[in-house]
mmCIF file with all atom_site columns, C-alpha atoms in Angstrom:
data_model
loop_
_atom_site.group_PDB
_atom_site.id
_atom_site.type_symbol
_atom_site.label_atom_id
_atom_site.label_alt_id
_atom_site.label_comp_id
_atom_site.label_asym_id
_atom_site.label_entity_id
_atom_site.label_seq_id
_atom_site.pdbx_PDB_ins_code
_atom_site.Cartn_x
_atom_site.Cartn_y
_atom_site.Cartn_z
_atom_site.occupancy
_atom_site.B_iso_or_equiv
_atom_site.pdbx_formal_charge
_atom_site.auth_seq_id
_atom_site.auth_comp_id
_atom_site.auth_asym_id
_atom_site.auth_atom_id
_atom_site.pdbx_PDB_model_num
ATOM 1   C CA . MET A 1 1   ? 0.000  0.000   0.000   1.00 95.00 ? 152 MET A CA 1
ATOM 2   C CA . THR A 1 2   ? 1.024  3.616   -0.503  1.00 97.00 ? 153 THR A CA 1
ATOM 3   C CA . ILE A 1 3   ? 0.791  6.236   2.232   1.00 97.00 ? 154 ILE A CA 1
ATOM 4   C CA . THR A 1 4   ? 1.566  9.950   2.314   1.00 97.00 ? 155 THR A CA 1
ATOM 5   C CA . LEU A 1 5   ? 3.924  11.483  4.864   1.00 97.00 ? 156 LEU A CA 1
ATOM 6   C CA . ASN A 1 6   ? 4.316  15.111  5.872   1.00 94.00 ? 157 ASN A CA 1
ATOM 7   C CA . VAL A 1 7   ? 7.922  16.281  5.622   1.00 96.00 ? 158 VAL A CA 1
ATOM 8   C CA . LYS A 1 8   ? 9.378  19.353  7.312   1.00 91.00 ? 159 LYS A CA 1
ATOM 9   C CA . GLU A 1 9   ? 9.737  22.302  4.920   1.00 86.00 ? 160 GLU A CA 1
ATOM 10  C CA . ALA A 1 10  ? 8.805  20.208  1.884   1.00 82.00 ? 161 ALA A CA 1
ATOM 11  C CA . SER A 1 11  ? 6.035  18.726  -0.185  1.00 81.00 ? 162 SER A CA 1
ATOM 12  C CA . ALA A 1 12  ? 4.180  15.636  0.963   1.00 93.00 ? 163 ALA A CA 1
ATOM 13  C CA . MET A 1 13  ? 6.115  12.418  0.390   1.00 97.00 ? 164 MET A CA 1
ATOM 14  C CA . ASN A 1 14  ? 4.602  9.126   -0.720  1.00 98.00 ? 165 ASN A CA 1
ATOM 15  C CA . ALA A 1 15  ? 5.937  5.869   0.679   1.00 98.00 ? 166 ALA A CA 1
ATOM 16  C CA . TYR A 1 16  ? 5.281  2.232   -0.110  1.00 98.00 ? 167 TYR A CA 1
ATOM 17  C CA . VAL A 1 17  ? 4.488  0.102   2.958   1.00 98.00 ? 168 VAL A CA 1
ATOM 18  C CA . ALA A 1 18  ? 4.428  -3.681  3.247   1.00 98.00 ? 169 ALA A CA 1
ATOM 19  C CA . TYR A 1 19  ? 3.110  -5.505  6.296   1.00 97.00 ? 170 TYR A CA 1
ATOM 20  C CA . PRO A 1 20  ? 3.777  -9.039  7.492   1.00 96.00 ? 171 PRO A CA 1
ATOM 21  C CA . LYS A 1 21  ? 0.932  -11.420 8.183   1.00 94.00 ? 172 LYS A CA 1
ATOM 22  C CA . GLY A 1 22  ? -0.342 -11.749 11.730  1.00 90.00 ? 173 GLY A CA 1
ATOM 23  C CA . ASP A 1 23  ? -0.663 -9.488  14.743  1.00 88.00 ? 174 ASP A CA 1
ATOM 24  C CA . GLY A 1 24  ? 1.691  -8.373  17.476  1.00 92.00 ? 175 GLY A CA 1
ATOM 25  C CA . LEU A 1 25  ? 4.759  -6.158  17.650  1.00 96.00 ? 176 LEU A CA 1
ATOM 26  C CA . ARG A 1 26  ? 7.139  -6.351  14.713  1.00 97.00 ? 177 ARG A CA 1
ATOM 27  C CA . PRO A 1 27  ? 10.563 -4.875  13.879  1.00 98.00 ? 178 PRO A CA 1
ATOM 28  C CA . ALA A 1 28  ? 10.539 -2.318  11.074  1.00 98.00 ? 179 ALA A CA 1
ATOM 29  C CA . ILE A 1 29  ? 12.917 -1.472  8.249   1.00 98.00 ? 180 ILE A CA 1
ATOM 30  C CA . MET A 1 30  ? 13.167 1.704   6.173   1.00 99.00 ? 181 MET A CA 1
ATOM 31  C CA . ILE A 1 31  ? 14.182 1.016   2.558   1.00 98.00 ? 182 ILE A CA 1
ATOM 32  C CA . PHE A 1 32  ? 15.968 3.700   0.577   1.00 98.00 ? 183 PHE A CA 1
ATOM 33  C CA . GLN A 1 33  ? 15.686 3.590   -3.192  1.00 98.00 ? 184 GLN A CA 1
ATOM 34  C CA . GLU A 1 34  ? 18.122 3.501   -6.050  1.00 97.00 ? 185 GLU A CA 1
ATOM 35  C CA . ALA A 1 35  ? 18.084 6.582   -8.285  1.00 95.00 ? 186 ALA A CA 1
ATOM 36  C CA . PHE A 1 36  ? 15.357 5.016   -10.441 1.00 97.00 ? 187 PHE A CA 1
ATOM 37  C CA . GLY A 1 37  ? 12.542 5.486   -7.948  1.00 97.00 ? 188 GLY A CA 1
ATOM 38  C CA . VAL A 1 38  ? 10.459 3.323   -5.653  1.00 98.00 ? 189 VAL A CA 1
ATOM 39  C CA . ASN A 1 39  ? 9.962  0.910   -8.512  1.00 97.00 ? 190 ASN A CA 1
ATOM 40  C CA . HIS A 1 40  ? 8.993  -2.749  -8.827  1.00 96.00 ? 191 HIS A CA 1
ATOM 41  C CA . HIS A 1 41  ? 12.364 -3.850  -7.442  1.00 97.00 ? 192 HIS A CA 1
ATOM 42  C CA . ILE A 1 42  ? 12.125 -1.695  -4.312  1.00 98.00 ? 193 ILE A CA 1
ATOM 43  C CA . ARG A 1 43  ? 8.468  -2.547  -3.749  1.00 98.00 ? 194 ARG A CA 1
ATOM 44  C CA . GLY A 1 44  ? 9.250  -6.218  -4.273  1.00 97.00 ? 195 GLY A CA 1
ATOM 45  C CA . PHE A 1 45  ? 12.071 -6.019  -1.765  1.00 98.00 ? 196 PHE A CA 1
ATOM 46  C CA . ALA A 1 46  ? 9.696  -4.432  0.752   1.00 98.00 ? 197 ALA A CA 1
ATOM 47  C CA . ASP A 1 47  ? 7.345  -7.356  0.208   1.00 98.00 ? 198 ASP A CA 1
ATOM 48  C CA . ARG A 1 48  ? 10.240 -9.749  0.709   1.00 98.00 ? 199 ARG A CA 1
ATOM 49  C CA . LEU A 1 49  ? 11.069 -8.143  4.049   1.00 98.00 ? 200 LEU A CA 1
ATOM 50  C CA . ALA A 1 50  ? 7.405  -8.352  5.054   1.00 98.00 ? 201 ALA A CA 1
ATOM 51  C CA . ASN A 1 51  ? 7.527  -12.074 4.328   1.00 97.00 ? 202 ASN A CA 1
ATOM 52  C CA . GLU A 1 52  ? 10.414 -12.262 6.787   1.00 97.00 ? 203 GLU A CA 1
ATOM 53  C CA . GLY A 1 53  ? 8.243  -10.667 9.478   1.00 97.00 ? 204 GLY A CA 1
ATOM 54  C CA . TYR A 1 54  ? 9.230  -7.001  9.165   1.00 98.00 ? 205 TYR A CA 1
ATOM 55  C CA . ILE A 1 55  ? 7.141  -3.906  8.569   1.00 98.00 ? 206 ILE A CA 1
ATOM 56  C CA . ALA A 1 56  ? 8.855  -2.266  5.589   1.00 98.00 ? 207 ALA A CA 1
ATOM 57  C CA . ILE A 1 57  ? 8.521  1.296   4.314   1.00 98.00 ? 208 ILE A CA 1
ATOM 58  C CA . ALA A 1 58  ? 10.138 2.822   1.223   1.00 98.00 ? 209 ALA A CA 1
ATOM 59  C CA . PRO A 1 59  ? 9.829  6.634   0.939   1.00 98.00 ? 210 PRO A CA 1
ATOM 60  C CA . GLU A 1 60  ? 10.008 8.440   -2.411  1.00 98.00 ? 211 GLU A CA 1
ATOM 61  C CA . ILE A 1 61  ? 12.987 10.705  -1.757  1.00 98.00 ? 212 ILE A CA 1
ATOM 62  C CA . PHE A 1 62  ? 12.666 12.616  -5.044  1.00 97.00 ? 213 PHE A CA 1
ATOM 63  C CA . HIS A 1 63  ? 9.309  14.041  -3.932  1.00 97.00 ? 214 HIS A CA 1
ATOM 64  C CA . ARG A 1 64  ? 10.509 17.658  -4.010  1.00 96.00 ? 215 ARG A CA 1
ATOM 65  C CA . THR A 1 65  ? 11.097 17.643  -7.757  1.00 96.00 ? 216 THR A CA 1
ATOM 66  C CA . ALA A 1 66  ? 9.366  14.537  -9.137  1.00 95.00 ? 217 ALA A CA 1
ATOM 67  C CA . PRO A 1 67  ? 5.672  13.599  -9.217  1.00 95.00 ? 218 PRO A CA 1
ATOM 68  C CA . PRO A 1 68  ? 4.307  10.908  -6.870  1.00 96.00 ? 219 PRO A CA 1
ATOM 69  C CA . GLY A 1 69  ? 5.081  7.431   -8.114  1.00 96.00 ? 220 GLY A CA 1
ATOM 70  C CA . PHE A 1 70  ? 8.054  8.630   -10.177 1.00 96.00 ? 221 PHE A CA 1
ATOM 71  C CA . GLU A 1 71  ? 10.193 5.863   -11.631 1.00 95.00 ? 222 GLU A CA 1
ATOM 72  C CA . VAL A 1 72  ? 12.256 5.438   -14.790 1.00 94.00 ? 223 VAL A CA 1
ATOM 73  C CA . GLY A 1 73  ? 13.922 2.539   -16.579 1.00 93.00 ? 224 GLY A CA 1
ATOM 74  C CA . TYR A 1 74  ? 17.443 1.480   -15.696 1.00 93.00 ? 225 TYR A CA 1
ATOM 75  C CA . THR A 1 75  ? 18.798 2.781   -18.996 1.00 89.00 ? 226 THR A CA 1
ATOM 76  C CA . ASP A 1 76  ? 17.210 6.238   -18.589 1.00 86.00 ? 227 ASP A CA 1
ATOM 77  C CA . PHE A 1 77  ? 19.569 7.813   -16.054 1.00 88.00 ? 228 PHE A CA 1
ATOM 78  C CA . SER A 1 78  ? 19.429 11.133  -17.914 1.00 91.00 ? 229 SER A CA 1
ATOM 79  C CA . LYS A 1 79  ? 15.793 11.435  -16.766 1.00 92.00 ? 230 LYS A CA 1
ATOM 80  C CA . VAL A 1 80  ? 16.946 11.041  -13.164 1.00 93.00 ? 231 VAL A CA 1
ATOM 81  C CA . MET A 1 81  ? 19.706 13.649  -13.100 1.00 94.00 ? 232 MET A CA 1
ATOM 82  C CA . GLU A 1 82  ? 17.650 16.742  -12.278 1.00 94.00 ? 233 GLU A CA 1
ATOM 83  C CA . HIS A 1 83  ? 16.100 14.955  -9.305  1.00 96.00 ? 234 HIS A CA 1
ATOM 84  C CA . TYR A 1 84  ? 19.347 13.332  -8.201  1.00 94.00 ? 235 TYR A CA 1
ATOM 85  C CA . GLN A 1 85  ? 21.176 16.660  -8.286  1.00 95.00 ? 236 GLN A CA 1
ATOM 86  C CA . ALA A 1 86  ? 18.414 18.424  -6.374  1.00 95.00 ? 237 ALA A CA 1
ATOM 87  C CA . ILE A 1 87  ? 18.619 16.316  -3.218  1.00 95.00 ? 238 ILE A CA 1
ATOM 88  C CA . THR A 1 88  ? 20.463 17.725  -0.207  1.00 96.00 ? 239 THR A CA 1
ATOM 89  C CA . THR A 1 89  ? 21.683 16.259  3.058   1.00 97.00 ? 240 THR A CA 1
ATOM 90  C CA . GLU A 1 90  ? 19.297 18.487  5.006   1.00 97.00 ? 241 GLU A CA 1
ATOM 91  C CA . GLY A 1 91  ? 16.362 17.436  2.842   1.00 97.00 ? 242 GLY A CA 1
ATOM 92  C CA . LEU A 1 92  ? 17.243 13.758  3.137   1.00 98.00 ? 243 LEU A CA 1
ATOM 93  C CA . ILE A 1 93  ? 17.449 14.039  6.920   1.00 98.00 ? 244 ILE A CA 1
ATOM 94  C CA . ASN A 1 94  ? 13.959 15.524  6.927   1.00 98.00 ? 245 ASN A CA 1
ATOM 95  C CA . ASP A 1 95  ? 12.739 12.637  4.744   1.00 98.00 ? 246 ASP A CA 1
ATOM 96  C CA . ILE A 1 96  ? 14.379 10.111  7.069   1.00 98.00 ? 247 ILE A CA 1
ATOM 97  C CA . GLN A 1 97  ? 12.895 11.794  10.116  1.00 98.00 ? 248 GLN A CA 1
ATOM 98  C CA . ALA A 1 98  ? 9.392  11.826  8.638   1.00 98.00 ? 249 ALA A CA 1
ATOM 99  C CA . THR A 1 99  ? 9.632  8.125   7.786   1.00 98.00 ? 250 THR A CA 1
ATOM 100 C CA . TYR A 1 100 ? 11.028 7.238   11.206  1.00 98.00 ? 251 TYR A CA 1
ATOM 101 C CA . ASP A 1 101 ? 8.402  9.350   12.994  1.00 98.00 ? 252 ASP A CA 1
ATOM 102 C CA . TRP A 1 102 ? 5.624  7.578   11.104  1.00 98.00 ? 253 TRP A CA 1
ATOM 103 C CA . LEU A 1 103 ? 6.970  4.219   12.273  1.00 98.00 ? 254 LEU A CA 1
ATOM 104 C CA . LEU A 1 104 ? 6.952  5.473   15.853  1.00 98.00 ? 255 LEU A CA 1
ATOM 105 C CA . THR A 1 105 ? 3.221  6.201   15.560  1.00 97.00 ? 256 THR A CA 1
ATOM 106 C CA . GLN A 1 106 ? 2.408  2.641   14.502  1.00 96.00 ? 257 GLN A CA 1
ATOM 107 C CA . LYS A 1 107 ? 1.123  0.497   17.354  1.00 95.00 ? 258 LYS A CA 1
ATOM 108 C CA . ASN A 1 108 ? 2.510  -2.708  15.862  1.00 96.00 ? 259 ASN A CA 1
ATOM 109 C CA . VAL A 1 109 ? 6.091  -1.405  15.418  1.00 98.00 ? 260 VAL A CA 1
ATOM 110 C CA . GLU A 1 110 ? 8.605  -2.459  18.034  1.00 97.00 ? 261 GLU A CA 1
ATOM 111 C CA . LYS A 1 111 ? 10.157 0.965   18.585  1.00 96.00 ? 262 LYS A CA 1
ATOM 112 C CA . ALA A 1 112 ? 13.580 -0.260  19.723  1.00 97.00 ? 263 ALA A CA 1
ATOM 113 C CA . LYS A 1 113 ? 13.908 -2.510  16.657  1.00 98.00 ? 264 LYS A CA 1
ATOM 114 C CA . ILE A 1 114 ? 13.914 -0.149  13.693  1.00 98.00 ? 265 ILE A CA 1
ATOM 115 C CA . GLY A 1 115 ? 16.559 -0.512  11.020  1.00 98.00 ? 266 GLY A CA 1
ATOM 116 C CA . CYS A 1 116 ? 17.226 0.549   7.451   1.00 98.00 ? 267 CYS A CA 1
ATOM 117 C CA . ILE A 1 117 ? 18.664 -0.620  4.163   1.00 98.00 ? 268 ILE A CA 1
ATOM 118 C CA . GLY A 1 118 ? 19.539 1.186   0.946   1.00 98.00 ? 269 GLY A CA 1
ATOM 119 C CA . PHE A 1 119 ? 20.877 0.507   -2.530  1.00 98.00 ? 270 PHE A CA 1
ATOM 120 C CA . CYS A 1 120 ? 23.218 2.740   -4.568  1.00 96.00 ? 271 CYS A CA 1
ATOM 121 C CA . LEU A 1 121 ? 21.920 6.261   -3.814  1.00 97.00 ? 272 LEU A CA 1
ATOM 122 C CA . GLY A 1 122 ? 19.903 4.620   -1.060  1.00 98.00 ? 273 GLY A CA 1
ATOM 123 C CA . GLY A 1 123 ? 23.073 3.100   0.392   1.00 98.00 ? 274 GLY A CA 1
ATOM 124 C CA . LYS A 1 124 ? 24.331 6.597   1.052   1.00 98.00 ? 275 LYS A CA 1
ATOM 125 C CA . VAL A 1 125 ? 20.945 7.496   2.553   1.00 98.00 ? 276 VAL A CA 1
ATOM 126 C CA . ALA A 1 126 ? 21.065 4.419   4.806   1.00 98.00 ? 277 ALA A CA 1
ATOM 127 C CA . PHE A 1 127 ? 24.412 5.581   6.191   1.00 98.00 ? 278 PHE A CA 1
ATOM 128 C CA . LEU A 1 128 ? 22.963 9.054   6.687   1.00 98.00 ? 279 LEU A CA 1
ATOM 129 C CA . ALA A 1 129 ? 19.893 7.609   8.416   1.00 98.00 ? 280 ALA A CA 1
ATOM 130 C CA . ASN A 1 130 ? 22.142 5.747   10.823  1.00 98.00 ? 281 ASN A CA 1
ATOM 131 C CA . SER A 1 131 ? 23.588 9.100   11.853  1.00 98.00 ? 282 SER A CA 1
ATOM 132 C CA . ALA A 1 132 ? 20.271 10.965  11.967  1.00 98.00 ? 283 ALA A CA 1
ATOM 133 C CA . VAL A 1 133 ? 17.835 8.790   13.940  1.00 98.00 ? 284 VAL A CA 1
ATOM 134 C CA . PRO A 1 134 ? 18.238 6.047   16.582  1.00 98.00 ? 285 PRO A CA 1
ATOM 135 C CA . LEU A 1 135 ? 18.460 2.714   14.767  1.00 98.00 ? 286 LEU A CA 1
ATOM 136 C CA . ALA A 1 136 ? 19.245 -0.867  15.732  1.00 98.00 ? 287 ALA A CA 1
ATOM 137 C CA . ALA A 1 137 ? 20.831 -1.851  12.410  1.00 98.00 ? 288 ALA A CA 1
ATOM 138 C CA . SER A 1 138 ? 21.757 -0.270  9.072   1.00 98.00 ? 289 SER A CA 1
ATOM 139 C CA . VAL A 1 139 ? 22.675 -1.909  5.759   1.00 98.00 ? 290 VAL A CA 1
ATOM 140 C CA . ALA A 1 140 ? 24.154 -0.105  2.744   1.00 98.00 ? 291 ALA A CA 1
ATOM 141 C CA . PHE A 1 141 ? 24.639 -1.722  -0.660  1.00 98.00 ? 292 PHE A CA 1
ATOM 142 C CA . TYR A 1 142 ? 27.226 -0.054  -2.936  1.00 98.00 ? 293 TYR A CA 1
ATOM 143 C CA . GLY A 1 143 ? 26.493 3.394   -1.546  1.00 97.00 ? 294 GLY A CA 1
ATOM 144 C CA . GLY A 1 144 ? 28.015 5.839   -3.988  1.00 93.00 ? 295 GLY A CA 1
ATOM 145 C CA . GLY A 1 145 ? 28.887 9.180   -2.386  1.00 95.00 ? 296 GLY A CA 1
ATOM 146 C CA . MET A 1 146 ? 28.991 7.769   1.124   1.00 97.00 ? 297 MET A CA 1
ATOM 147 C CA . HIS A 1 147 ? 32.537 9.097   1.480   1.00 97.00 ? 298 HIS A CA 1
ATOM 148 C CA . THR A 1 148 ? 31.077 12.632  1.516   1.00 97.00 ? 299 THR A CA 1
ATOM 149 C CA . LEU A 1 149 ? 29.368 11.801  4.828   1.00 98.00 ? 300 LEU A CA 1
ATOM 150 C CA . THR A 1 150 ? 32.385 10.568  6.775   1.00 98.00 ? 301 THR A CA 1
ATOM 151 C CA . ASP A 1 151 ? 32.175 13.611  9.058   1.00 97.00 ? 302 ASP A CA 1
ATOM 152 C CA . ARG A 1 152 ? 28.999 12.033  10.436  1.00 98.00 ? 303 ARG A CA 1
ATOM 153 C CA . ALA A 1 153 ? 30.617 8.682   11.315  1.00 98.00 ? 304 ALA A CA 1
ATOM 154 C CA . ASP A 1 154 ? 30.789 9.532   15.016  1.00 98.00 ? 305 ASP A CA 1
ATOM 155 C CA . LYS A 1 155 ? 27.001 10.031  15.043  1.00 98.00 ? 306 LYS A CA 1
ATOM 156 C CA . LEU A 1 156 ? 26.129 6.497   13.934  1.00 98.00 ? 307 LEU A CA 1
ATOM 157 C CA . SER A 1 157 ? 23.711 4.895   16.368  1.00 98.00 ? 308 SER A CA 1
ATOM 158 C CA . ALA A 1 158 ? 23.769 1.308   15.089  1.00 98.00 ? 309 ALA A CA 1
ATOM 159 C CA . PRO A 1 159 ? 26.165 -1.258  13.618  1.00 98.00 ? 310 PRO A CA 1
ATOM 160 C CA . GLN A 1 160 ? 26.636 -0.681  9.898   1.00 98.00 ? 311 GLN A CA 1
ATOM 161 C CA . LEU A 1 161 ? 26.779 -3.464  7.303   1.00 98.00 ? 312 LEU A CA 1
ATOM 162 C CA . LEU A 1 162 ? 28.430 -2.430  4.028   1.00 98.00 ? 313 LEU A CA 1
ATOM 163 C CA . PHE A 1 163 ? 28.370 -4.281  0.701   1.00 98.00 ? 314 PHE A CA 1
ATOM 164 C CA . TRP A 1 164 ? 30.497 -3.474  -2.339  1.00 98.00 ? 315 TRP A CA 1
ATOM 165 C CA . GLY A 1 165 ? 31.092 -5.168  -5.679  1.00 98.00 ? 316 GLY A CA 1
ATOM 166 C CA . GLY A 1 166 ? 34.733 -5.814  -6.473  1.00 97.00 ? 317 GLY A CA 1
ATOM 167 C CA . LYS A 1 167 ? 34.044 -5.170  -10.171 1.00 97.00 ? 318 LYS A CA 1
ATOM 168 C CA . ASP A 1 168 ? 32.211 -1.900  -9.505  1.00 97.00 ? 319 ASP A CA 1
ATOM 169 C CA . GLN A 1 169 ? 33.693 0.892   -11.625 1.00 95.00 ? 320 GLN A CA 1
ATOM 170 C CA . HIS A 1 170 ? 31.307 3.501   -10.204 1.00 93.00 ? 321 HIS A CA 1
ATOM 171 C CA . ILE A 1 171 ? 32.801 3.616   -6.705  1.00 97.00 ? 322 ILE A CA 1
ATOM 172 C CA . LYS A 1 172 ? 36.506 4.214   -6.138  1.00 96.00 ? 323 LYS A CA 1
ATOM 173 C CA . GLN A 1 173 ? 38.458 2.072   -3.702  1.00 96.00 ? 324 GLN A CA 1
ATOM 174 C CA . GLU A 1 174 ? 39.757 5.184   -1.949  1.00 97.00 ? 325 GLU A CA 1
ATOM 175 C CA . HIS A 1 175 ? 36.169 6.241   -1.279  1.00 97.00 ? 326 HIS A CA 1
ATOM 176 C CA . ILE A 1 176 ? 35.401 2.892   0.312   1.00 98.00 ? 327 ILE A CA 1
ATOM 177 C CA . LEU A 1 177 ? 38.561 3.173   2.387   1.00 98.00 ? 328 LEU A CA 1
ATOM 178 C CA . ALA A 1 178 ? 37.551 6.667   3.500   1.00 98.00 ? 329 ALA A CA 1
ATOM 179 C CA . VAL A 1 179 ? 34.289 5.241   4.863   1.00 98.00 ? 330 VAL A CA 1
ATOM 180 C CA . THR A 1 180 ? 35.847 2.314   6.716   1.00 98.00 ? 331 THR A CA 1
ATOM 181 C CA . ASP A 1 181 ? 38.689 4.471   8.077   1.00 98.00 ? 332 ASP A CA 1
ATOM 182 C CA . ALA A 1 182 ? 36.151 6.983   9.413   1.00 98.00 ? 333 ALA A CA 1
ATOM 183 C CA . LEU A 1 183 ? 34.156 4.212   11.105  1.00 98.00 ? 334 LEU A CA 1
ATOM 184 C CA . LYS A 1 184 ? 37.317 2.808   12.680  1.00 98.00 ? 335 LYS A CA 1
ATOM 185 C CA . ALA A 1 185 ? 38.399 6.243   13.883  1.00 98.00 ? 336 ALA A CA 1
ATOM 186 C CA . ALA A 1 186 ? 34.960 6.822   15.403  1.00 98.00 ? 337 ALA A CA 1
ATOM 187 C CA . GLY A 1 187 ? 35.027 3.420   17.118  1.00 98.00 ? 338 GLY A CA 1
ATOM 188 C CA . LYS A 1 188 ? 31.795 2.314   15.456  1.00 98.00 ? 339 LYS A CA 1
ATOM 189 C CA . GLY A 1 189 ? 30.742 -1.268  14.863  1.00 98.00 ? 340 GLY A CA 1
ATOM 190 C CA . PHE A 1 190 ? 30.664 -2.261  11.202  1.00 98.00 ? 341 PHE A CA 1
ATOM 191 C CA . ILE A 1 191 ? 31.024 -5.151  8.787   1.00 98.00 ? 342 ILE A CA 1
ATOM 192 C CA . ASN A 1 192 ? 32.635 -4.410  5.436   1.00 98.00 ? 343 ASN A CA 1
ATOM 193 C CA . VAL A 1 193 ? 31.950 -6.927  2.659   1.00 98.00 ? 344 VAL A CA 1
ATOM 194 C CA . GLU A 1 194 ? 33.505 -6.782  -0.804  1.00 98.00 ? 345 GLU A CA 1
ATOM 195 C CA . ILE A 1 195 ? 32.319 -9.506  -3.166  1.00 98.00 ? 346 ILE A CA 1
ATOM 196 C CA . SER A 1 196 ? 35.169 -9.644  -5.674  1.00 98.00 ? 347 SER A CA 1
ATOM 197 C CA . TYR A 1 197 ? 33.164 -11.263 -8.472  1.00 98.00 ? 348 TYR A CA 1
ATOM 198 C CA . ALA A 1 198 ? 30.186 -8.874  -8.262  1.00 98.00 ? 349 ALA A CA 1
ATOM 199 C CA . ASP A 1 199 ? 29.550 -5.570  -10.018 1.00 97.00 ? 350 ASP A CA 1
ATOM 200 C CA . HIS A 1 200 ? 27.547 -2.497  -9.077  1.00 97.00 ? 351 HIS A CA 1
ATOM 201 C CA . ALA A 1 201 ? 23.858 -3.261  -8.436  1.00 97.00 ? 352 ALA A CA 1
ATOM 202 C CA . PHE A 1 202 ? 24.583 -6.977  -8.126  1.00 98.00 ? 353 PHE A CA 1
ATOM 203 C CA . PHE A 1 203 ? 21.582 -7.407  -5.798  1.00 98.00 ? 354 PHE A CA 1
ATOM 204 C CA . ASN A 1 204 ? 18.996 -6.151  -8.283  1.00 97.00 ? 355 ASN A CA 1
ATOM 205 C CA . ASP A 1 205 ? 17.609 -9.006  -10.377 1.00 95.00 ? 356 ASP A CA 1
ATOM 206 C CA . ALA A 1 206 ? 16.086 -6.540  -12.863 1.00 93.00 ? 357 ALA A CA 1
ATOM 207 C CA . ARG A 1 207 ? 19.470 -5.169  -13.935 1.00 94.00 ? 358 ARG A CA 1
ATOM 208 C CA . ALA A 1 208 ? 22.102 -6.579  -16.272 1.00 93.00 ? 359 ALA A CA 1
ATOM 209 C CA . SER A 1 209 ? 24.705 -6.530  -13.501 1.00 96.00 ? 360 SER A CA 1
ATOM 210 C CA . TYR A 1 210 ? 22.675 -8.862  -11.282 1.00 97.00 ? 361 TYR A CA 1
ATOM 211 C CA . HIS A 1 211 ? 24.772 -11.684 -9.840  1.00 98.00 ? 362 HIS A CA 1
ATOM 212 C CA . GLN A 1 212 ? 22.605 -14.482 -8.498  1.00 98.00 ? 363 GLN A CA 1
ATOM 213 C CA . GLN A 1 213 ? 25.171 -16.095 -6.209  1.00 98.00 ? 364 GLN A CA 1
ATOM 214 C CA . ALA A 1 214 ? 26.376 -12.795 -4.769  1.00 98.00 ? 365 ALA A CA 1
ATOM 215 C CA . ALA A 1 215 ? 22.799 -11.655 -4.203  1.00 98.00 ? 366 ALA A CA 1
ATOM 216 C CA . LYS A 1 216 ? 21.908 -14.864 -2.378  1.00 98.00 ? 367 LYS A CA 1
ATOM 217 C CA . GLU A 1 217 ? 25.033 -14.675 -0.251  1.00 98.00 ? 368 GLU A CA 1
ATOM 218 C CA . ALA A 1 218 ? 24.411 -11.043 0.635   1.00 98.00 ? 369 ALA A CA 1
ATOM 219 C CA . TRP A 1 219 ? 20.735 -11.693 1.408   1.00 98.00 ? 370 TRP A CA 1
ATOM 220 C CA . ALA A 1 220 ? 21.656 -14.474 3.825   1.00 98.00 ? 371 ALA A CA 1
ATOM 221 C CA . MET A 1 221 ? 24.010 -12.111 5.638   1.00 98.00 ? 372 MET A CA 1
ATOM 222 C CA . VAL A 1 222 ? 21.443 -9.299  5.701   1.00 98.00 ? 373 VAL A CA 1
ATOM 223 C CA . LYS A 1 223 ? 18.829 -11.565 7.251   1.00 98.00 ? 374 LYS A CA 1
ATOM 224 C CA . GLN A 1 224 ? 21.187 -12.807 9.956   1.00 98.00 ? 375 GLN A CA 1
ATOM 225 C CA . PHE A 1 225 ? 22.513 -9.295  10.624  1.00 98.00 ? 376 PHE A CA 1
ATOM 226 C CA . TYR A 1 226 ? 18.995 -8.061  11.313  1.00 98.00 ? 377 TYR A CA 1
ATOM 227 C CA . ARG A 1 227 ? 18.160 -11.072 13.464  1.00 97.00 ? 378 ARG A CA 1
ATOM 228 C CA . ASN A 1 228 ? 21.310 -10.525 15.523  1.00 98.00 ? 379 ASN A CA 1
ATOM 229 C CA . LYS A 1 229 ? 20.920 -6.777  15.965  1.00 98.00 ? 380 LYS A CA 1
ATOM 230 C CA . PHE A 1 230 ? 17.183 -6.973  16.659  1.00 97.00 ? 381 PHE A CA 1
ATOM 231 C CA . GLY A 1 231 ? 17.746 -9.764  19.178  1.00 94.00 ? 382 GLY A CA 1
ATOM 232 C CA . LEU A 1 232 ? 15.483 -12.196 17.331  1.00 92.00 ? 383 LEU A CA 1
ATOM 233 C CA . ASP A 1 233 ? 17.702 -15.298 17.810  1.00 82.00 ? 384 ASP A CA 1
#
């Protein structure tokens, strides 16, 4: 289902929400999109998390410049650029806060067990979210531009799981090193995973760079990471 959230100093923001079956308190996970919108892949991933027992919410972070429901094909990056270039750290923090605040109002959300995950652009947002609101776990897949947020490493509230593709030509090794060095310097808990045989966007089965084995291996680690950090085992 799609809901609408009020965001500080901005237009209303749509978000896709997926619920698990059954009643009772559940952990929740915020999902942050790739540059191509809250599309079938992101919505499908939210549904997958719901099947694992999580309440999942994916906000449309281009809401300031793009219409509700905005999404484009994976080969149409030129149509994304104006929206991608318009986002700001302050605006993203407001989006994160609005999404997090909505979860806090939900009676079936276990408030101490909220986490996040993001892909590509969303990987950077997941790192930012970990520094902006109190989380129990954060996962970032190939988060381009994350190195520009290293000054926020000391603000991270939760352990951070990082995934990178060893064949990724979009993200420089020195940028990855800048992130891990900042986390070490800040004394923050993190797991850094480079899958040497995977490329950028290896987790997305709708893209040419999808790598089935790497995606399955990463998914297994993501599931256990959440179970550990949420105290579900």
